[in-house]
Amino acid sequence: MNEADSSVVTCVWVEQSYQAHHTRQHVGPHIDGCPTCAEITRPFFEGLRSLFSTAAASFQLEASRFREGVLLLSSGASQPDTTDPSTAFLLELSQRLNHDAARYYASAPHNSLCALMWLQQAFFVCRAFESEQLIEGAEPFEAKRPQVGPMPVPDSGGRRWDDVSSPSTMIGENLQHGTFTFNFEFHERFLREVEKGKFVHALVLTCDPAKHGVMSPLLNLAMTAHVEQIYALGLDAASLALRAFCTKHKFQPSAI
């Protein structure tokens, strides 16, 4: 994740490299200042932005469904139009997720690390809306959910991922060179969940380990997904979580 040498980021290099996930942090600033490369790459990046917009619109429908259901229940309460603190918190969560995604994307459209920080917010939204019971428990993972930390790192003399990808190890061994070890076994598991549309499961696999200082899944995603794909993953997962929660409480689909 070092800064690219200025001699590398040429128009020829950008034209050859702009579709690669790991070059985005260097390609993005170049096309922002180069009309020629911006035009060449426009269809590709418009497609990515459309992916993000579609996911955001789908999530907004589910957030509106939740809000309308709560308002309907509240209107018939013993103290009409009041909302208990827990539900008020969930309302705020569901309203902020899209807003924050749009804000972070506008301020850092080529920064995958910023998107990954937001992704933890999407993970929290899923769990707050009981995804652990309604989705993860109701529909099993593709295979037994891996505990990433204890997984052995191939050809490493017995080291584990909670060692080689911990913040302390990254600072002690990788900071000077800006490198990390890619977890191929985990990435295959992640892709199988995504390909089946099990976005909550994929989000859990990616975000849960970071709470325990196991950064491997987030580092994987930083190198294999465009910024828009990260936001779309979080919004699609949150949409599934809200949909399951609203269905449980018989909230009708939004009329929007």
PDB file of C-alpha atoms in Angstrom:
ATOM      1  CA  MET A   1       0.000   0.000   0.000  1.00  0.00           C
ATOM      2  CA  ASN A   2       2.924   2.310  -0.644  1.00  0.00           C
ATOM      3  CA  GLU A   3       2.516   5.409  -2.759  1.00  0.00           C
ATOM      4  CA  ALA A   4       3.093   4.630  -6.419  1.00  0.00           C
ATOM      5  CA  ASP A   5       6.176   6.053  -8.090  1.00  0.00           C
ATOM      6  CA  SER A   6       5.098   8.999 -10.237  1.00  0.00           C
ATOM      7  CA  SER A   7       6.812   7.437 -13.252  1.00  0.00           C
ATOM      8  CA  VAL A   8       4.536   4.384 -12.985  1.00  0.00           C
ATOM      9  CA  VAL A   9       1.216   6.240 -13.074  1.00  0.00           C
ATOM     10  CA  THR A  10       1.217   7.158 -16.743  1.00  0.00           C
ATOM     11  CA  CYS A  11      -1.708   7.168 -19.141  1.00  0.00           C
ATOM     12  CA  VAL A  12      -0.434   3.941 -20.719  1.00  0.00           C
ATOM     13  CA  TRP A  13      -0.131   2.261 -17.319  1.00  0.00           C
ATOM     14  CA  VAL A  14      -3.613   3.424 -16.292  1.00  0.00           C
ATOM     15  CA  GLU A  15      -5.180   2.156 -19.527  1.00  0.00           C
ATOM     16  CA  GLN A  16      -3.621  -1.263 -18.908  1.00  0.00           C
ATOM     17  CA  SER A  17      -4.314  -1.427 -15.164  1.00  0.00           C
ATOM     18  CA  TYR A  18      -7.522   0.429 -14.313  1.00  0.00           C
ATOM     19  CA  GLN A  19      -9.707  -2.677 -13.984  1.00  0.00           C
ATOM     20  CA  ALA A  20      -7.424  -4.335 -11.417  1.00  0.00           C
ATOM     21  CA  HIS A  21      -8.675  -4.000  -7.847  1.00  0.00           C
ATOM     22  CA  HIS A  22      -5.298  -3.440  -6.249  1.00  0.00           C
ATOM     23  CA  THR A  23      -4.369  -0.517  -8.550  1.00  0.00           C
ATOM     24  CA  ARG A  24      -7.416   1.588  -7.692  1.00  0.00           C
ATOM     25  CA  GLN A  25      -5.675   3.804  -5.141  1.00  0.00           C
ATOM     26  CA  HIS A  26      -3.259   4.929  -7.885  1.00  0.00           C
ATOM     27  CA  VAL A  27      -5.585   4.848 -10.886  1.00  0.00           C
ATOM     28  CA  GLY A  28      -8.302   6.883  -9.172  1.00  0.00           C
ATOM     29  CA  PRO A  29      -6.325  10.073  -8.544  1.00  0.00           C
ATOM     30  CA  HIS A  30      -4.901   9.930 -12.069  1.00  0.00           C
ATOM     31  CA  ILE A  31      -8.271   9.745 -13.814  1.00  0.00           C
ATOM     32  CA  ASP A  32      -9.575  12.510 -11.566  1.00  0.00           C
ATOM     33  CA  GLY A  33      -7.015  14.816 -13.148  1.00  0.00           C
ATOM     34  CA  CYS A  34      -6.750  13.380 -16.669  1.00  0.00           C
ATOM     35  CA  PRO A  35      -9.764  13.914 -18.990  1.00  0.00           C
ATOM     36  CA  THR A  36      -8.415  11.468 -21.576  1.00  0.00           C
ATOM     37  CA  CYS A  37      -8.089   8.568 -19.132  1.00  0.00           C
ATOM     38  CA  ALA A  38     -11.354   9.535 -17.463  1.00  0.00           C
ATOM     39  CA  GLU A  39     -13.164   9.081 -20.785  1.00  0.00           C
ATOM     40  CA  ILE A  40     -11.441   5.786 -21.556  1.00  0.00           C
ATOM     41  CA  THR A  41     -12.321   4.322 -18.168  1.00  0.00           C
ATOM     42  CA  ARG A  42     -15.768   5.909 -17.872  1.00  0.00           C
ATOM     43  CA  PRO A  43     -17.921   2.852 -18.857  1.00  0.00           C
ATOM     44  CA  PHE A  44     -16.107   0.606 -16.391  1.00  0.00           C
ATOM     45  CA  PHE A  45     -16.411   2.964 -13.433  1.00  0.00           C
ATOM     46  CA  GLU A  46     -19.983   3.894 -14.324  1.00  0.00           C
ATOM     47  CA  GLY A  47     -20.799   0.200 -14.039  1.00  0.00           C
ATOM     48  CA  LEU A  48     -19.267   0.077 -10.563  1.00  0.00           C
ATOM     49  CA  ARG A  49     -21.145   3.199  -9.494  1.00  0.00           C
ATOM     50  CA  SER A  50     -24.372   1.652 -10.793  1.00  0.00           C
ATOM     51  CA  LEU A  51     -23.707  -1.435  -8.651  1.00  0.00           C
ATOM     52  CA  PHE A  52     -23.367   0.810  -5.605  1.00  0.00           C
ATOM     53  CA  SER A  53     -26.471   2.841  -6.488  1.00  0.00           C
ATOM     54  CA  THR A  54     -28.603  -0.266  -6.997  1.00  0.00           C
ATOM     55  CA  ALA A  55     -27.559  -1.691  -3.628  1.00  0.00           C
ATOM     56  CA  ALA A  56     -28.241   1.649  -1.947  1.00  0.00           C
ATOM     57  CA  ALA A  57     -31.723   1.859  -3.490  1.00  0.00           C
ATOM     58  CA  SER A  58     -32.562  -1.681  -2.367  1.00  0.00           C
ATOM     59  CA  PHE A  59     -31.446  -0.951   1.173  1.00  0.00           C
ATOM     60  CA  GLN A  60     -33.462   2.276   1.238  1.00  0.00           C
ATOM     61  CA  LEU A  61     -36.610   0.309   0.429  1.00  0.00           C
ATOM     62  CA  GLU A  62     -36.015  -1.996   3.385  1.00  0.00           C
ATOM     63  CA  ALA A  63     -35.156   0.921   5.691  1.00  0.00           C
ATOM     64  CA  SER A  64     -38.366   2.676   4.631  1.00  0.00           C
ATOM     65  CA  ARG A  65     -40.346  -0.499   5.233  1.00  0.00           C
ATOM     66  CA  PHE A  66     -38.956  -0.703   8.755  1.00  0.00           C
ATOM     67  CA  ARG A  67     -39.640   2.964   9.463  1.00  0.00           C
ATOM     68  CA  GLU A  68     -43.223   2.776   8.156  1.00  0.00           C
ATOM     69  CA  GLY A  69     -43.892  -0.349  10.218  1.00  0.00           C
ATOM     70  CA  VAL A  70     -42.599   1.300  13.371  1.00  0.00           C
ATOM     71  CA  LEU A  71     -44.659   4.446  12.748  1.00  0.00           C
ATOM     72  CA  LEU A  72     -47.781   2.349  12.253  1.00  0.00           C
ATOM     73  CA  LEU A  73     -47.226   0.495  15.513  1.00  0.00           C
ATOM     74  CA  SER A  74     -46.416   3.723  17.309  1.00  0.00           C
ATOM     75  CA  SER A  75     -49.605   5.420  16.127  1.00  0.00           C
ATOM     76  CA  GLY A  76     -51.660   2.758  17.870  1.00  0.00           C
ATOM     77  CA  ALA A  77     -49.668   2.709  21.100  1.00  0.00           C
ATOM     78  CA  SER A  78     -51.081   3.749  24.474  1.00  0.00           C
ATOM     79  CA  GLN A  79     -48.968   6.880  24.088  1.00  0.00           C
ATOM     80  CA  PRO A  80     -49.327   7.539  20.349  1.00  0.00           C
ATOM     81  CA  ASP A  81     -46.258   8.498  18.319  1.00  0.00           C
ATOM     82  CA  THR A  82     -43.786   7.508  21.015  1.00  0.00           C
ATOM     83  CA  THR A  83     -40.919   5.128  20.312  1.00  0.00           C
ATOM     84  CA  ASP A  84     -39.003   3.077  22.832  1.00  0.00           C
ATOM     85  CA  PRO A  85     -35.229   3.759  23.044  1.00  0.00           C
ATOM     86  CA  SER A  86     -34.241   0.457  21.436  1.00  0.00           C
ATOM     87  CA  THR A  87     -36.462   0.985  18.409  1.00  0.00           C
ATOM     88  CA  ALA A  88     -35.360   4.616  18.138  1.00  0.00           C
ATOM     89  CA  PHE A  89     -31.765   3.394  18.025  1.00  0.00           C
ATOM     90  CA  LEU A  90     -32.591   0.917  15.254  1.00  0.00           C
ATOM     91  CA  LEU A  91     -34.351   3.640  13.297  1.00  0.00           C
ATOM     92  CA  GLU A  92     -31.271   5.823  13.520  1.00  0.00           C
ATOM     93  CA  LEU A  93     -29.018   2.935  12.492  1.00  0.00           C
ATOM     94  CA  SER A  94     -31.097   2.131   9.427  1.00  0.00           C
ATOM     95  CA  GLN A  95     -31.292   5.774   8.373  1.00  0.00           C
ATOM     96  CA  ARG A  96     -27.565   6.436   8.852  1.00  0.00           C
ATOM     97  CA  LEU A  97     -26.113   3.484   6.962  1.00  0.00           C
ATOM     98  CA  ASN A  98     -26.968   4.739   3.468  1.00  0.00           C
ATOM     99  CA  HIS A  99     -26.187   8.321   4.415  1.00  0.00           C
ATOM    100  CA  ASP A 100     -22.759   7.413   5.743  1.00  0.00           C
ATOM    101  CA  ALA A 101     -21.941   5.209   2.751  1.00  0.00           C
ATOM    102  CA  ALA A 102     -22.739   8.061   0.357  1.00  0.00           C
ATOM    103  CA  ARG A 103     -20.754  10.534   2.462  1.00  0.00           C
ATOM    104  CA  TYR A 104     -17.667   8.346   2.756  1.00  0.00           C
ATOM    105  CA  TYR A 105     -17.789   7.454  -0.930  1.00  0.00           C
ATOM    106  CA  ALA A 106     -18.069  11.100  -1.961  1.00  0.00           C
ATOM    107  CA  SER A 107     -15.136  12.097   0.236  1.00  0.00           C
ATOM    108  CA  ALA A 108     -12.881   9.132  -0.680  1.00  0.00           C
ATOM    109  CA  PRO A 109     -14.164   7.459  -3.892  1.00  0.00           C
ATOM    110  CA  HIS A 110     -10.968   5.457  -4.453  1.00  0.00           C
ATOM    111  CA  ASN A 111     -10.113   4.548  -0.852  1.00  0.00           C
ATOM    112  CA  SER A 112     -10.883   0.914  -0.079  1.00  0.00           C
ATOM    113  CA  LEU A 113      -9.694   1.267   3.523  1.00  0.00           C
ATOM    114  CA  CYS A 114     -12.317   3.939   4.175  1.00  0.00           C
ATOM    115  CA  ALA A 115     -14.937   1.613   2.651  1.00  0.00           C
ATOM    116  CA  LEU A 116     -13.765  -1.232   4.884  1.00  0.00           C
ATOM    117  CA  MET A 117     -14.150   0.920   7.991  1.00  0.00           C
ATOM    118  CA  TRP A 118     -17.737   1.639   6.916  1.00  0.00           C
ATOM    119  CA  LEU A 119     -18.250  -2.096   6.280  1.00  0.00           C
ATOM    120  CA  GLN A 120     -17.938  -2.713  10.012  1.00  0.00           C
ATOM    121  CA  GLN A 121     -20.912  -0.379  10.444  1.00  0.00           C
ATOM    122  CA  ALA A 122     -22.932  -2.505   8.004  1.00  0.00           C
ATOM    123  CA  PHE A 123     -21.950  -5.620   9.960  1.00  0.00           C
ATOM    124  CA  PHE A 124     -23.191  -4.000  13.161  1.00  0.00           C
ATOM    125  CA  VAL A 125     -26.499  -3.116  11.496  1.00  0.00           C
ATOM    126  CA  CYS A 126     -26.974  -6.747  10.449  1.00  0.00           C
ATOM    127  CA  ARG A 127     -26.323  -8.077  13.929  1.00  0.00           C
ATOM    128  CA  ALA A 128     -28.460  -5.366  15.583  1.00  0.00           C
ATOM    129  CA  PHE A 129     -31.370  -6.524  13.425  1.00  0.00           C
ATOM    130  CA  GLU A 130     -30.921 -10.095  14.693  1.00  0.00           C
ATOM    131  CA  SER A 131     -29.210 -11.511  11.614  1.00  0.00           C
ATOM    132  CA  GLU A 132     -27.392 -14.009  13.800  1.00  0.00           C
ATOM    133  CA  GLN A 133     -30.717 -15.699  14.587  1.00  0.00           C
ATOM    134  CA  LEU A 134     -32.805 -14.884  11.506  1.00  0.00           C
ATOM    135  CA  ILE A 135     -30.244 -15.454   8.746  1.00  0.00           C
ATOM    136  CA  GLU A 136     -26.999 -16.996   9.939  1.00  0.00           C
ATOM    137  CA  GLY A 137     -28.782 -19.524  12.128  1.00  0.00           C
ATOM    138  CA  ALA A 138     -31.632 -20.173   9.715  1.00  0.00           C
ATOM    139  CA  GLU A 139     -29.417 -20.824   6.688  1.00  0.00           C
ATOM    140  CA  PRO A 140     -26.094 -22.561   7.325  1.00  0.00           C
ATOM    141  CA  PHE A 141     -22.803 -21.317   5.977  1.00  0.00           C
ATOM    142  CA  GLU A 142     -21.467 -22.940   2.813  1.00  0.00           C
ATOM    143  CA  ALA A 143     -19.368 -25.139   5.079  1.00  0.00           C
ATOM    144  CA  LYS A 144     -18.539 -25.030   8.765  1.00  0.00           C
ATOM    145  CA  ARG A 145     -17.785 -21.416   9.563  1.00  0.00           C
ATOM    146  CA  PRO A 146     -14.015 -21.089   9.882  1.00  0.00           C
ATOM    147  CA  GLN A 147     -12.321 -19.564  12.876  1.00  0.00           C
ATOM    148  CA  VAL A 148      -9.829 -17.516  10.900  1.00  0.00           C
ATOM    149  CA  GLY A 149      -7.394 -16.909  13.738  1.00  0.00           C
ATOM    150  CA  PRO A 150      -6.435 -20.560  14.378  1.00  0.00           C
ATOM    151  CA  MET A 151      -6.230 -21.410  10.676  1.00  0.00           C
ATOM    152  CA  PRO A 152      -2.663 -22.465   9.788  1.00  0.00           C
ATOM    153  CA  VAL A 153      -0.748 -20.302   7.322  1.00  0.00           C
ATOM    154  CA  PRO A 154       0.648 -22.488   4.506  1.00  0.00           C
ATOM    155  CA  ASP A 155       4.427 -22.860   4.375  1.00  0.00           C
ATOM    156  CA  SER A 156       4.960 -20.739   7.480  1.00  0.00           C
ATOM    157  CA  GLY A 157       6.412 -23.197   9.934  1.00  0.00           C
ATOM    158  CA  GLY A 158       3.198 -23.597  11.920  1.00  0.00           C
ATOM    159  CA  ARG A 159       2.214 -19.928  12.259  1.00  0.00           C
ATOM    160  CA  ARG A 160      -1.490 -19.017  12.418  1.00  0.00           C
ATOM    161  CA  TRP A 161      -3.497 -16.186  10.863  1.00  0.00           C
ATOM    162  CA  ASP A 162      -4.105 -14.551  14.241  1.00  0.00           C
ATOM    163  CA  ASP A 163      -0.341 -14.163  14.380  1.00  0.00           C
ATOM    164  CA  VAL A 164       0.696 -13.165  10.860  1.00  0.00           C
ATOM    165  CA  SER A 165      -2.229 -10.742  10.389  1.00  0.00           C
ATOM    166  CA  SER A 166      -2.454  -9.249  13.880  1.00  0.00           C
ATOM    167  CA  PRO A 167      -1.888  -5.485  14.169  1.00  0.00           C
ATOM    168  CA  SER A 168       1.265  -6.079  16.229  1.00  0.00           C
ATOM    169  CA  THR A 169       2.765  -8.414  13.634  1.00  0.00           C
ATOM    170  CA  MET A 170       1.841  -6.100  10.772  1.00  0.00           C
ATOM    171  CA  ILE A 171       3.647  -3.221  12.515  1.00  0.00           C
ATOM    172  CA  GLY A 172       6.635  -5.330  13.500  1.00  0.00           C
ATOM    173  CA  GLU A 173       7.158  -7.300  10.297  1.00  0.00           C
ATOM    174  CA  ASN A 174       5.276  -5.647   7.442  1.00  0.00           C
ATOM    175  CA  LEU A 175       5.101  -1.911   8.042  1.00  0.00           C
ATOM    176  CA  GLN A 176       8.485  -1.117   6.544  1.00  0.00           C
ATOM    177  CA  HIS A 177       7.697  -2.946   3.297  1.00  0.00           C
ATOM    178  CA  GLY A 178       3.930  -2.358   3.073  1.00  0.00           C
ATOM    179  CA  THR A 179       3.228  -6.055   2.523  1.00  0.00           C
ATOM    180  CA  PHE A 180       0.917  -8.730   3.927  1.00  0.00           C
ATOM    181  CA  THR A 181       0.200 -12.419   3.408  1.00  0.00           C
ATOM    182  CA  PHE A 182      -2.883 -13.209   1.333  1.00  0.00           C
ATOM    183  CA  ASN A 183      -5.255 -15.838   2.757  1.00  0.00           C
ATOM    184  CA  PHE A 184      -6.257 -17.880  -0.295  1.00  0.00           C
ATOM    185  CA  GLU A 185      -8.195 -20.516   1.664  1.00  0.00           C
ATOM    186  CA  PHE A 186     -10.344 -17.880   3.331  1.00  0.00           C
ATOM    187  CA  HIS A 187     -10.937 -16.022   0.074  1.00  0.00           C
ATOM    188  CA  GLU A 188     -12.327 -19.144  -1.583  1.00  0.00           C
ATOM    189  CA  ARG A 189     -14.800 -19.526   1.289  1.00  0.00           C
ATOM    190  CA  PHE A 190     -15.790 -15.869   1.038  1.00  0.00           C
ATOM    191  CA  LEU A 191     -16.408 -16.122  -2.716  1.00  0.00           C
ATOM    192  CA  ARG A 192     -18.613 -19.201  -2.323  1.00  0.00           C
ATOM    193  CA  GLU A 193     -20.925 -17.292   0.032  1.00  0.00           C
ATOM    194  CA  VAL A 194     -21.039 -14.256  -2.277  1.00  0.00           C
ATOM    195  CA  GLU A 195     -21.749 -16.350  -5.364  1.00  0.00           C
ATOM    196  CA  LYS A 196     -24.776 -17.846  -3.611  1.00  0.00           C
ATOM    197  CA  GLY A 197     -26.080 -14.382  -2.685  1.00  0.00           C
ATOM    198  CA  LYS A 198     -25.449 -15.049   1.005  1.00  0.00           C
ATOM    199  CA  PHE A 199     -24.144 -11.567   1.669  1.00  0.00           C
ATOM    200  CA  VAL A 200     -24.733 -11.599   5.411  1.00  0.00           C
ATOM    201  CA  HIS A 201     -22.637 -14.733   5.691  1.00  0.00           C
ATOM    202  CA  ALA A 202     -19.865 -13.162   3.599  1.00  0.00           C
ATOM    203  CA  LEU A 203     -19.987 -10.039   5.766  1.00  0.00           C
ATOM    204  CA  VAL A 204     -19.722 -12.069   8.953  1.00  0.00           C
ATOM    205  CA  LEU A 205     -16.717 -13.962   7.609  1.00  0.00           C
ATOM    206  CA  THR A 206     -15.042 -10.674   6.698  1.00  0.00           C
ATOM    207  CA  CYS A 207     -15.836  -8.407   9.628  1.00  0.00           C
ATOM    208  CA  ASP A 208     -16.099 -10.616  12.696  1.00  0.00           C
ATOM    209  CA  PRO A 209     -12.399 -11.606  12.861  1.00  0.00           C
ATOM    210  CA  ALA A 210     -11.283  -7.959  12.951  1.00  0.00           C
ATOM    211  CA  LYS A 211     -12.971  -7.577  16.345  1.00  0.00           C
ATOM    212  CA  HIS A 212     -10.386 -10.058  17.636  1.00  0.00           C
ATOM    213  CA  GLY A 213      -7.396  -8.444  15.956  1.00  0.00           C
ATOM    214  CA  VAL A 214      -7.353 -10.886  13.024  1.00  0.00           C
ATOM    215  CA  MET A 215      -7.038  -8.556  10.040  1.00  0.00           C
ATOM    216  CA  SER A 216      -6.566 -11.178   7.312  1.00  0.00           C
ATOM    217  CA  PRO A 217     -10.130 -11.067   5.854  1.00  0.00           C
ATOM    218  CA  LEU A 218     -10.186  -7.262   5.637  1.00  0.00           C
ATOM    219  CA  LEU A 219      -6.751  -7.189   4.018  1.00  0.00           C
ATOM    220  CA  ASN A 220      -7.917  -9.797   1.510  1.00  0.00           C
ATOM    221  CA  LEU A 221     -10.910  -7.688   0.555  1.00  0.00           C
ATOM    222  CA  ALA A 222      -8.829  -4.526   0.275  1.00  0.00           C
ATOM    223  CA  MET A 223      -6.849  -6.214  -2.499  1.00  0.00           C
ATOM    224  CA  THR A 224      -9.666  -8.037  -4.314  1.00  0.00           C
ATOM    225  CA  ALA A 225     -12.617  -5.622  -4.399  1.00  0.00           C
ATOM    226  CA  HIS A 226     -13.246  -2.188  -5.824  1.00  0.00           C
ATOM    227  CA  VAL A 227     -14.549   0.454  -3.446  1.00  0.00           C
ATOM    228  CA  GLU A 228     -18.076   0.275  -4.890  1.00  0.00           C
ATOM    229  CA  GLN A 229     -18.154  -3.507  -4.487  1.00  0.00           C
ATOM    230  CA  ILE A 230     -17.328  -3.169  -0.784  1.00  0.00           C
ATOM    231  CA  TYR A 231     -20.173  -0.708  -0.235  1.00  0.00           C
ATOM    232  CA  ALA A 232     -22.537  -2.900  -2.266  1.00  0.00           C
ATOM    233  CA  LEU A 233     -21.645  -5.950  -0.169  1.00  0.00           C
ATOM    234  CA  GLY A 234     -22.479  -4.119   3.060  1.00  0.00           C
ATOM    235  CA  LEU A 235     -25.713  -2.645   1.734  1.00  0.00           C
ATOM    236  CA  ASP A 236     -26.868  -5.939   0.229  1.00  0.00           C
ATOM    237  CA  ALA A 237     -26.180  -7.732   3.501  1.00  0.00           C
ATOM    238  CA  ALA A 238     -27.985  -5.066   5.510  1.00  0.00           C
ATOM    239  CA  SER A 239     -30.929  -5.273   3.104  1.00  0.00           C
ATOM    240  CA  LEU A 240     -31.237  -8.995   3.773  1.00  0.00           C
ATOM    241  CA  ALA A 241     -31.068  -8.408   7.529  1.00  0.00           C
ATOM    242  CA  LEU A 242     -33.744  -5.703   7.517  1.00  0.00           C
ATOM    243  CA  ARG A 243     -35.962  -7.736   5.201  1.00  0.00           C
ATOM    244  CA  ALA A 244     -35.822 -10.746   7.520  1.00  0.00           C
ATOM    245  CA  PHE A 245     -36.505  -8.569  10.555  1.00  0.00           C
ATOM    246  CA  CYS A 246     -39.453  -6.790   8.903  1.00  0.00           C
ATOM    247  CA  THR A 247     -40.890 -10.101   7.724  1.00  0.00           C
ATOM    248  CA  LYS A 248     -40.654 -11.486  11.258  1.00  0.00           C
ATOM    249  CA  HIS A 249     -42.713  -8.547  12.538  1.00  0.00           C
ATOM    250  CA  LYS A 250     -45.117  -8.584   9.558  1.00  0.00           C
ATOM    251  CA  PHE A 251     -44.179  -5.109   8.353  1.00  0.00           C
ATOM    252  CA  GLN A 252     -45.550  -4.581   4.860  1.00  0.00           C
ATOM    253  CA  PRO A 253     -43.196  -3.735   1.959  1.00  0.00           C
ATOM    254  CA  SER A 254     -42.680  -0.022   1.495  1.00  0.00           C
ATOM    255  CA  ALA A 255     -44.884   1.740  -1.027  1.00  0.00           C
ATOM    256  CA  ILE A 256     -41.940   3.839  -2.252  1.00  0.00           C
TER     257      ILE A 256
END
